[in-house]
Every structure is written in C-alpha cells, then in structure tokens.
Short mmCIF file of C-alpha atoms in Angstrom, two decimals:
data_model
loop_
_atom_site.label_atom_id
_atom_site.label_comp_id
_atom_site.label_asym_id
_atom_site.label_seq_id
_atom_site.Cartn_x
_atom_site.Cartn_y
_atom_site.Cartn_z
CA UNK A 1 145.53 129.62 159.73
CA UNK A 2 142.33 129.51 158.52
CA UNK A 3 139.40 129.67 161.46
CA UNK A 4 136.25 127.69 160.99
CA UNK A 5 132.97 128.39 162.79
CA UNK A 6 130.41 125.95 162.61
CA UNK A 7 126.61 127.25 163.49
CA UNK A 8 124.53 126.45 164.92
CA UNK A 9 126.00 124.56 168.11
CA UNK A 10 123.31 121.88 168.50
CA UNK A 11 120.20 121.40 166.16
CA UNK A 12 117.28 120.08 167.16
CA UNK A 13 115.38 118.24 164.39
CA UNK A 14 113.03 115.22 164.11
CA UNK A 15 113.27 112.76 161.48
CA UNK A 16 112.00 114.11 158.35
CA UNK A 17 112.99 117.01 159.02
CA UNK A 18 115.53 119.38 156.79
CA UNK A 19 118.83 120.17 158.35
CA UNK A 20 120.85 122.67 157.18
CA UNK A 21 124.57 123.58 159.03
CA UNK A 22 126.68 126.61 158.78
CA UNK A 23 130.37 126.75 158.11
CA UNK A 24 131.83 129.95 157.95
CA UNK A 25 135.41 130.93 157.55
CA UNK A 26 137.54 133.87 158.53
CA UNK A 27 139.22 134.29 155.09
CA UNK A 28 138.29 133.07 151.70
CA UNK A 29 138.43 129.30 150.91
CA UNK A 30 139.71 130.36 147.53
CA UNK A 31 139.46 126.48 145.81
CA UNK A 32 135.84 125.52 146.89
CA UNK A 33 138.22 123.02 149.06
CA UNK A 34 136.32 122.79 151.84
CA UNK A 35 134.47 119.25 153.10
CA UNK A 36 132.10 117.74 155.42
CA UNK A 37 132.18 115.33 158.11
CA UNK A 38 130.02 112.65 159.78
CA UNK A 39 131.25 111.33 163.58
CA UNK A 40 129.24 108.99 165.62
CA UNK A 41 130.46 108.58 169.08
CA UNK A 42 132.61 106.12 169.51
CA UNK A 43 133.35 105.98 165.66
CA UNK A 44 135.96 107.71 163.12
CA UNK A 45 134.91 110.40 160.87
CA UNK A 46 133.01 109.29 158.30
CA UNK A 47 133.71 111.66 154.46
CA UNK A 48 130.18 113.10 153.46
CA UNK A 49 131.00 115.68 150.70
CA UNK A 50 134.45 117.00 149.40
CA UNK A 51 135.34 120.26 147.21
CA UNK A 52 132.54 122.07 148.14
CA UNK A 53 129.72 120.01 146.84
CA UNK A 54 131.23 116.33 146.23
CA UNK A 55 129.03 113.63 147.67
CA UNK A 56 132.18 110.86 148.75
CA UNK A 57 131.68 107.28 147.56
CA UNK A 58 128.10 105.64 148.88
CA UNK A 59 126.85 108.93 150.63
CA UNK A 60 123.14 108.83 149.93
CA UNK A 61 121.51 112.13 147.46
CA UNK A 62 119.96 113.66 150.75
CA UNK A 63 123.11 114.92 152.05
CA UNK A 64 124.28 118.35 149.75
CA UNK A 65 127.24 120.20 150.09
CA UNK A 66 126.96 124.14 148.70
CA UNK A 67 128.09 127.81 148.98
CA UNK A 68 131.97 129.67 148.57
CA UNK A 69 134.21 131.94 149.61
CA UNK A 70 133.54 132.40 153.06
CA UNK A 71 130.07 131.23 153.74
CA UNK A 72 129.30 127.14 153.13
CA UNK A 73 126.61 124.92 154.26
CA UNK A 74 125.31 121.11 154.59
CA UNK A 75 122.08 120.34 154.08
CA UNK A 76 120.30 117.04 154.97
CA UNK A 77 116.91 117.42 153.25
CA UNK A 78 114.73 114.75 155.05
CA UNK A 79 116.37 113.35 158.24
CA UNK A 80 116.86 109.68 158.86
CA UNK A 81 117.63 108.12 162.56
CA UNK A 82 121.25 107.65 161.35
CA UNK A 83 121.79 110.88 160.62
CA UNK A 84 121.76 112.10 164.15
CA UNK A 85 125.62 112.39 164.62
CA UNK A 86 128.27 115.33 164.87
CA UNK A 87 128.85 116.89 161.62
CA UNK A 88 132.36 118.70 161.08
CA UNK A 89 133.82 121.27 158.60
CA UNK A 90 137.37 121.45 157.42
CA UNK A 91 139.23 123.14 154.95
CA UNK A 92 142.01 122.07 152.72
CA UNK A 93 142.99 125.10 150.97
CA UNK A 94 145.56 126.63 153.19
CA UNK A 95 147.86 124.58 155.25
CA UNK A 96 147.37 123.70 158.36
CA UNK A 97 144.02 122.55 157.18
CA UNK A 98 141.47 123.30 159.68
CA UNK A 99 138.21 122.12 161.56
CA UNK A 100 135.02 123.77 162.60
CA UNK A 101 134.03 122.45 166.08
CA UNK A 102 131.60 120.57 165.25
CA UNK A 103 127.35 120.87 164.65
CA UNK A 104 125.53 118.25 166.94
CA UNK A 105 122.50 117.12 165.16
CA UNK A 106 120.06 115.27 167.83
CA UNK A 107 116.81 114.15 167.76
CA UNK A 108 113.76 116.70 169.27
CA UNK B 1 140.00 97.89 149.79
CA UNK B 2 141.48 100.34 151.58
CA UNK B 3 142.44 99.80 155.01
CA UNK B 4 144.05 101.77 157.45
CA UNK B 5 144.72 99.27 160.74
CA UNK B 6 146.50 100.99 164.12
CA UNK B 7 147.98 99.93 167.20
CA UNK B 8 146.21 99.71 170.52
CA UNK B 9 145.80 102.15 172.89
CA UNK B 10 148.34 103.20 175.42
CA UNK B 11 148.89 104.86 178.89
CA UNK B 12 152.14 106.98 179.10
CA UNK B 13 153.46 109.19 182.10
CA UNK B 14 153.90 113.26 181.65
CA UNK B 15 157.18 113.81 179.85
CA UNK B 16 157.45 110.32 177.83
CA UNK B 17 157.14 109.61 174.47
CA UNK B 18 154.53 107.62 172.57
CA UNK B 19 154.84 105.71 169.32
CA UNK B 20 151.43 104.84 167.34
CA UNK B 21 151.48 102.45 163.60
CA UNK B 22 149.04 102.99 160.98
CA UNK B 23 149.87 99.73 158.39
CA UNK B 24 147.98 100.70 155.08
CA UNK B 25 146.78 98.30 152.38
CA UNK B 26 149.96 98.96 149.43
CA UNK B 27 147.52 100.94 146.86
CA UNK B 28 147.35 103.59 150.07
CA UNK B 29 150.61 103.27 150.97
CA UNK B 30 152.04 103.89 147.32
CA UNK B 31 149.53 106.62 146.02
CA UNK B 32 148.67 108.57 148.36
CA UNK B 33 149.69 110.93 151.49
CA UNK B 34 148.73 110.06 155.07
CA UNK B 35 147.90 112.47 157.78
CA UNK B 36 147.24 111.96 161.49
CA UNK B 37 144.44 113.57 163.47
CA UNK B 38 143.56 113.90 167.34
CA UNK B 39 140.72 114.34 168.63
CA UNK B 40 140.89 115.32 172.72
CA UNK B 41 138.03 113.87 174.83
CA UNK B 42 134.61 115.78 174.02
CA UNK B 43 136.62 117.76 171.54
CA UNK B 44 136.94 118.27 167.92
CA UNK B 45 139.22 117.31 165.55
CA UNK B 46 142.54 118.96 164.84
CA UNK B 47 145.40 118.37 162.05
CA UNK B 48 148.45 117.40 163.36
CA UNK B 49 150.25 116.83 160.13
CA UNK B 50 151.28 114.21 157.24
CA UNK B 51 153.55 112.64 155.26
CA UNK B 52 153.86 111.34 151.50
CA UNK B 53 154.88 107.63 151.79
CA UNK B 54 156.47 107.01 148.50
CA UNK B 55 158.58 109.86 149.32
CA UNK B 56 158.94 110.53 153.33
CA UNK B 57 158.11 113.96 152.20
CA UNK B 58 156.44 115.37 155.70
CA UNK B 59 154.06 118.66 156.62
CA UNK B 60 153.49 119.28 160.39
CA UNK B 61 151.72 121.80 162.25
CA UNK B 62 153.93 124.06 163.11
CA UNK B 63 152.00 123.94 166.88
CA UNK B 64 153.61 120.24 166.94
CA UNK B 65 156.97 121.12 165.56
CA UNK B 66 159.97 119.57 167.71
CA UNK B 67 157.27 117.38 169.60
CA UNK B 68 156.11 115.36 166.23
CA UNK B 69 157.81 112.97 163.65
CA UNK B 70 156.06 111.43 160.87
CA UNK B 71 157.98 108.40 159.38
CA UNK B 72 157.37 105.66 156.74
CA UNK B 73 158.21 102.31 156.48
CA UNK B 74 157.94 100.80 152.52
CA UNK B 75 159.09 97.34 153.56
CA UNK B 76 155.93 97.02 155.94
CA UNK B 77 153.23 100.04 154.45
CA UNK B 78 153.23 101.20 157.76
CA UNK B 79 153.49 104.98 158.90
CA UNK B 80 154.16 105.89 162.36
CA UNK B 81 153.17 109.27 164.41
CA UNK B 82 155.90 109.64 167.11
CA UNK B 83 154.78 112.31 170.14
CA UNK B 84 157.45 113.54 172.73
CA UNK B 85 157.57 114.88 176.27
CA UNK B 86 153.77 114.13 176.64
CA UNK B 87 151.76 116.09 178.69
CA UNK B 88 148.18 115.64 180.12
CA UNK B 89 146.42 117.76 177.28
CA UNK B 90 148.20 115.14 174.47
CA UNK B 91 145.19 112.75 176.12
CA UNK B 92 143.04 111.87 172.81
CA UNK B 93 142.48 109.33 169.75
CA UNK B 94 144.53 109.77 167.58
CA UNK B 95 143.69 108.85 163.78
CA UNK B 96 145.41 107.98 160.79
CA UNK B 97 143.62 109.14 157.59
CA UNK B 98 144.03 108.87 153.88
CA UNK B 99 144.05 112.04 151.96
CA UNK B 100 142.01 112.58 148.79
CA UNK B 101 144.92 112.84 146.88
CA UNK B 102 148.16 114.41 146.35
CA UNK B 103 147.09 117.62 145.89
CA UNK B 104 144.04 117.70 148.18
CA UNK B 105 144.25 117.25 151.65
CA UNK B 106 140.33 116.05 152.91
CA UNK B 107 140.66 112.85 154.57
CA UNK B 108 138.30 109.68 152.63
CA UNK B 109 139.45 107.23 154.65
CA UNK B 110 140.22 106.65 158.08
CA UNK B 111 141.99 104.13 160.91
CA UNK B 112 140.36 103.09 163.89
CA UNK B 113 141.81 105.49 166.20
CA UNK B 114 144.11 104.64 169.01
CA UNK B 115 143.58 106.23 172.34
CA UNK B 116 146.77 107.72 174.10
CA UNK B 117 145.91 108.71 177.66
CA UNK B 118 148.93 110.18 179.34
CA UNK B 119 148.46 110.72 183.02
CA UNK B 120 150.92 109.99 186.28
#
C-alpha cells in the first residue's frame, strides 16, 4: 500500500498568515489522484481539493492544491479563523487508498 | 442534495458483532460507490473498504477481510458496514462517504459518523 507522510505535525500560524502542508508518498501517485482534507473536531471530513489541484464544490480560491509524483502540498495563502482544523492527505491511485496522519493547523 | 444519514451510536462487548446503516438520497445510491471510513479516538482516518450499490460489487481492505461485509439494499438506498468478533481497538466513528465517482475513489461527501465503542 501506498504510505503517506504528512509534514509538518502541527503548524503554528496566525490568521493572515500562509500555510503550506506537506504530503509525501513512498511510491509515485502516478494519476495526480491524490486529495485534501478538512476535519474539525467533532465534525466529518470536509473535501478541499481532489486530483491534485481540484478545489471541491464551494471551497473558497485561498485553499490550492499542487505538486506530483511523490511530493504534494496544500497551501492556504492568507489564514482565516475557520481554517484552524486538521488537514488530511489521501490517495486514490492504488487500492487500499490511503491517509496521511494528519497536519494540525492551530492558531499562534 | 446529497445526503448520507447513519444510525446511532452503539456499545458492543469484545467478540460481538456490530451492524451500522448509511441510507443515501437515490441519485447517491444509483450513481455512485460508497465506502466506509473509521477514524479511532485521536486518530486518523483509515479506508476500510466499499461497495458499488447498483451492483453489490464490493472492495475491502484486505486488513478487514473475514471481519467486514459491505451490503446494499436498493429497495431502501441503504448500505450497511457489518464488523465481527469486535475487539477494543474496533472503538471509533465510523463514516460512510460518497466517492467522486466510479473510477475515482476521494470521498465528496460524507455521513455523520456513528460511534462504535466496544468495551466489556
């Protein structure tokens, strides 16, 4: 299976700030097929950005998916107090798909 | 509008099985394949495996295989997860989600969760 590791662990960040989350993966994602997650606690995942770079219905233009291969990242180019949440990687390439463990993004 | 509604949460004993519903508006149901995620307490999330509705066509993780059945019911548009011989680590939400499509497997909408705590 394909292993996901999500960098950094936590990320301190005030609003307004730019956020940008690592997602790296042992083998190639060989489709771009890779997306990002939003979780709030006490909430279900919320879709931010699918194949790669695919902003999902209603996700605002500050949240960007990019990168391939191996090697992806989310940014979040100006912070907003919702934003400060969990944010997930998972890959849908190679069955079983697979899920970093998680970025928390909290507020410095 | 897409909805994915489950059953309530549950306390089983070590060993015992648990059965948790996922009813799905009819476009969902009819179009589209269904997978169920856990997420332990504090944890992340983790695939357990799917099914195609329209078809009962079903993909587990093969960690799950023998403990998990996926099953689909067309008269009602619900799909149920069925877990056997719990044990305490099976403790978590689980989530139905819908996947993008039939041929991509990231997850745009999602149920409620339903909380399965299995302790004696």
């Amino acid at each position: 299976e394909i292993v996901l590791t999500q960098s950094p662990g936590t990320l301190s960040l005030s609003p307004g700030e730019r956020a940008t989350l690592s997602c790296k993966a042992r083998q190639s994602v060989s489709s771009s097929y890779l997306a990002w997650y939003q979780q709030k606690p006490g909430q279900a995942p919320r879709l931010l950005i699918y194949d790669t770079s695919s902003r999902a219905t209603g996700i605002p233009d500050r949240f960007s998916g990019s990168g391939s291969g191996t090697d992806f990242t989310l940014t979040i180019s100006r912070l907003e107090p919702e934003d400060f949440a969990v944010y997930y990687c998972q890959q849908y390439d190679n069955s079983p798909w697979t899920f970093g463990q998680g970025t928390k993004v909290e507020i410095k | 509008q897409v909805q994915l509604v489950q059953s309530g949460a549950e306390v089983k004993k070590p060993g015992s099985s648990v059965r948790v519903s996922c009813k799905a508006s009819a476009d969902t149901f009819n179009n589209y394949p269904i997978s169920w995620v856990r997420q332990a307490p504090g944890q992340g999330l983790e695939w357990m495996g799917g099914i195609i509705p329209m078809f009962g066509t079903t993909n587990y993780v093969q960690k799950f295989q023998g403990r998990v059945t996926i099953t689909a019911d067309k008269s009602t548009n619900t799909v149920y997860m069925d877990l056997t011989s719990l044990r305490s680590d099976d403790t978590a939400v689980y989530y139905c989600a819908r996947d993008g499509s039939l041929t991509e497997s990231f997850f745009d909408y999602w149920g409620q969760g339903t909380l399965v705590t299995v302790s004696s």
